[in-house]
mmCIF file of C-alpha atoms in Angstrom:
data_model
loop_
_atom_site.group_PDB
_atom_site.id
_atom_site.type_symbol
_atom_site.label_atom_id
_atom_site.label_comp_id
_atom_site.label_asym_id
_atom_site.label_seq_id
_atom_site.Cartn_x
_atom_site.Cartn_y
_atom_site.Cartn_z
ATOM 1 C CA MET A 23 -0.252 0.309 0.206
ATOM 2 C CA GLN A 24 3.116 2.150 0.965
ATOM 3 C CA LEU A 25 4.654 1.709 -2.658
ATOM 4 C CA THR A 26 1.174 2.614 -4.255
ATOM 5 C CA ALA A 27 0.792 5.940 -1.967
ATOM 6 C CA ALA A 28 4.298 6.591 -2.977
ATOM 7 C CA VAL A 29 3.404 6.612 -6.566
ATOM 8 C CA SER A 30 0.543 7.865 -6.704
ATOM 9 C CA PHE A 31 1.431 10.903 -5.063
ATOM 10 C CA LEU A 32 4.395 11.565 -7.585
ATOM 11 C CA THR A 33 1.592 10.895 -10.363
ATOM 12 C CA ILE A 34 -0.373 13.557 -9.142
ATOM 13 C CA LEU A 35 2.531 16.130 -8.769
ATOM 14 C CA GLN A 36 3.498 15.198 -12.315
ATOM 15 C CA GLU A 37 -0.003 15.415 -13.694
ATOM 16 C CA GLU A 38 0.089 18.702 -11.690
ATOM 17 C CA SER A 39 -3.711 17.800 -10.619
ATOM 18 C CA VAL A 40 -3.353 20.136 -8.096
ATOM 19 C CA SER A 41 -1.141 23.221 -7.615
ATOM 20 C CA ILE A 42 1.979 23.335 -6.146
ATOM 21 C CA HIS A 43 1.050 25.232 -3.078
ATOM 22 C CA THR A 44 -1.708 22.821 -2.410
ATOM 23 C CA TYR A 45 0.734 19.924 -2.759
ATOM 24 C CA ALA A 46 2.982 21.090 -0.224
ATOM 25 C CA HIS A 47 0.447 21.737 2.237
ATOM 26 C CA SER A 48 -1.182 18.022 1.447
ATOM 27 C CA PHE A 49 1.292 16.136 1.130
ATOM 28 C CA LEU A 50 4.788 17.190 1.665
ATOM 29 C CA GLN A 51 4.223 16.295 5.110
ATOM 30 C CA VAL A 52 2.948 12.921 4.551
ATOM 31 C CA ILE A 53 5.891 12.313 2.659
ATOM 32 C CA LEU A 54 8.583 13.641 4.716
ATOM 33 C CA LEU A 55 7.151 11.101 7.164
ATOM 34 C CA HIS A 56 7.483 7.815 5.417
ATOM 35 C CA LEU A 57 11.003 8.935 4.498
ATOM 36 C CA GLU A 58 12.240 6.419 6.912
ATOM 37 C CA HIS A 59 9.789 3.643 6.653
ATOM 38 C CA ARG A 60 11.568 0.480 8.157
ATOM 39 C CA ASP A 61 11.260 -1.125 4.760
ATOM 40 C CA ALA A 62 14.102 -0.052 2.640
ATOM 41 C CA GLY A 63 11.731 -0.590 -0.105
ATOM 42 C CA VAL A 64 9.299 2.036 0.673
ATOM 43 C CA SER A 65 11.462 3.846 2.268
ATOM 44 C CA ASN A 66 12.910 4.545 -1.053
ATOM 45 C CA ALA A 67 9.843 5.438 -3.225
ATOM 46 C CA TRP A 68 8.771 7.971 -0.958
ATOM 47 C CA LEU A 69 12.817 9.236 -1.553
ATOM 48 C CA GLU A 70 12.225 8.904 -4.833
ATOM 49 C CA THR A 71 8.817 10.831 -4.941
ATOM 50 C CA LEU A 72 10.800 13.742 -2.672
ATOM 51 C CA LEU A 73 13.112 13.459 -4.971
ATOM 52 C CA SER A 74 11.019 14.693 -7.682
ATOM 53 C CA VAL A 75 8.838 17.245 -5.614
ATOM 54 C CA ILE A 76 12.274 18.628 -4.769
ATOM 55 C CA GLU A 77 12.342 19.951 -8.318
ATOM 56 C CA VAL A 78 9.423 21.883 -8.340
ATOM 57 C CA LEU A 79 8.707 23.381 -4.676
ATOM 58 C CA PRO A 80 9.259 26.695 -4.127
ATOM 59 C CA LYS A 81 12.242 28.437 -2.337
ATOM 60 C CA GLU A 82 10.836 29.083 1.137
ATOM 61 C CA THR A 83 8.688 26.058 1.045
ATOM 62 C CA LEU A 84 11.876 24.053 0.531
ATOM 63 C CA ARG A 85 14.238 25.991 3.181
ATOM 64 C CA HIS A 86 11.602 25.262 6.047
ATOM 65 C CA GLU A 87 9.799 22.212 5.426
ATOM 66 C CA ILE A 88 13.282 20.328 4.173
ATOM 67 C CA LEU A 89 16.708 21.815 4.193
ATOM 68 C CA ASN A 90 15.798 23.200 8.568
ATOM 69 C CA PRO A 91 14.854 19.778 9.684
ATOM 70 C CA LEU A 92 17.185 18.272 7.427
ATOM 71 C CA VAL A 93 19.883 19.789 10.109
ATOM 72 C CA SER A 94 18.871 17.615 13.095
ATOM 73 C CA LYS A 95 18.253 14.263 10.403
ATOM 74 C CA ALA A 96 21.982 14.555 9.331
ATOM 75 C CA GLN A 97 23.286 14.817 12.678
ATOM 76 C CA LEU A 98 25.626 11.675 13.746
ATOM 77 C CA SER A 99 22.675 10.434 16.497
ATOM 78 C CA GLN A 100 20.222 9.256 13.382
ATOM 79 C CA THR A 101 20.034 6.311 12.241
ATOM 80 C CA VAL A 102 22.084 5.426 8.913
ATOM 81 C CA GLN A 103 19.525 5.033 7.253
ATOM 82 C CA SER A 104 18.509 8.652 8.037
ATOM 83 C CA ARG A 105 21.439 10.194 6.873
ATOM 84 C CA LEU A 106 21.834 8.546 3.900
ATOM 85 C CA VAL A 107 18.729 9.583 3.352
ATOM 86 C CA SER A 108 19.677 13.477 4.160
ATOM 87 C CA CYS A 109 22.973 12.987 1.687
ATOM 88 C CA LYS A 110 20.370 12.272 -0.875
ATOM 89 C CA ILE A 111 18.119 15.302 -0.693
ATOM 90 C CA LEU A 112 21.118 17.899 -0.097
ATOM 91 C CA GLY A 113 22.158 16.397 -3.355
ATOM 92 C CA LYS A 114 19.153 17.439 -4.780
ATOM 93 C CA LEU A 115 18.450 20.577 -3.102
ATOM 94 C CA THR A 116 22.010 22.660 -4.169
ATOM 95 C CA ASN A 117 20.079 23.042 -7.483
ATOM 96 C CA LYS A 118 17.430 24.968 -6.108
ATOM 97 C CA PHE A 119 19.520 27.327 -3.919
ATOM 98 C CA ASP A 120 22.079 30.388 -4.688
ATOM 99 C CA ALA A 121 25.664 29.738 -4.003
ATOM 100 C CA HIS A 122 25.835 31.942 -0.758
ATOM 101 C CA THR A 123 22.821 29.818 0.395
ATOM 102 C CA ILE A 124 24.573 26.482 0.267
ATOM 103 C CA LYS A 125 27.769 27.973 1.639
ATOM 104 C CA ARG A 126 25.925 28.776 4.864
ATOM 105 C CA GLU A 127 23.356 26.445 5.193
ATOM 106 C CA VAL A 128 24.611 23.322 3.338
ATOM 107 C CA LEU A 129 28.171 23.385 3.262
ATOM 108 C CA PRO A 130 28.271 22.452 7.157
ATOM 109 C CA LEU A 131 26.238 19.763 6.631
ATOM 110 C CA VAL A 132 27.896 18.355 3.277
ATOM 111 C CA LYS A 133 31.219 18.547 5.654
ATOM 112 C CA SER A 134 29.527 17.105 8.776
ATOM 113 C CA LEU A 135 28.400 13.447 6.714
ATOM 114 C CA CYS A 136 31.322 13.217 4.295
ATOM 115 C CA GLN A 137 33.398 12.594 7.857
ATOM 116 C CA ASP A 138 30.840 10.670 8.888
ATOM 117 C CA VAL A 139 32.250 7.370 10.981
ATOM 118 C CA GLU A 140 30.239 5.294 8.275
ATOM 119 C CA TYR A 141 31.677 4.700 4.742
ATOM 120 C CA GLU A 142 28.604 4.180 3.595
ATOM 121 C CA VAL A 143 26.968 7.685 4.518
ATOM 122 C CA ARG A 144 30.752 9.075 3.378
ATOM 123 C CA SER A 145 30.560 7.031 0.403
ATOM 124 C CA CYS A 146 26.530 8.200 -0.731
ATOM 125 C CA MET A 147 27.480 12.103 0.543
ATOM 126 C CA CYS A 148 30.640 11.960 -1.595
ATOM 127 C CA ARG A 149 28.467 10.886 -4.691
ATOM 128 C CA GLN A 150 26.619 13.704 -4.133
ATOM 129 C CA LEU A 151 29.502 16.465 -4.077
ATOM 130 C CA GLU A 152 29.204 16.867 -8.075
ATOM 131 C CA ASN A 153 25.809 18.194 -7.677
ATOM 132 C CA ILE A 154 26.904 20.522 -4.638
ATOM 133 C CA ALA A 155 29.803 21.665 -6.253
ATOM 134 C CA GLN A 156 27.750 22.832 -9.502
ATOM 135 C CA GLY A 157 25.350 24.489 -6.885
ATOM 136 C CA ILE A 158 28.506 26.530 -5.704
ATOM 137 C CA GLY A 159 29.728 27.578 -8.966
#
């Protein structure tokens, strides 16, 4: 059911069935809630939906609803899964913000994740460095 819901949320976005404002208000919190589902397949489906949603959300929504909470989700005290998801989201967010915002708000998280104790997290964050470098210019 979770996989079907994730696909349905993505379809609603792609078909522009509702406005972006309505979509963010009605669906974004549900998507964010399910990112840490215990089933990796379900979690990945919701992550893919979120990564698509990031492309169309306004900057302020991205900052308040995704980037600000990401600061706590990327901490070493969080699960490896949470930190891996944070890496992928950070890589996607960088093309939505200006270089100054990336340097001020995103790079400290990137640096922390590149120095994570888990090789999986370090590797995942390193795979996003090209996107982050492009965002900085």
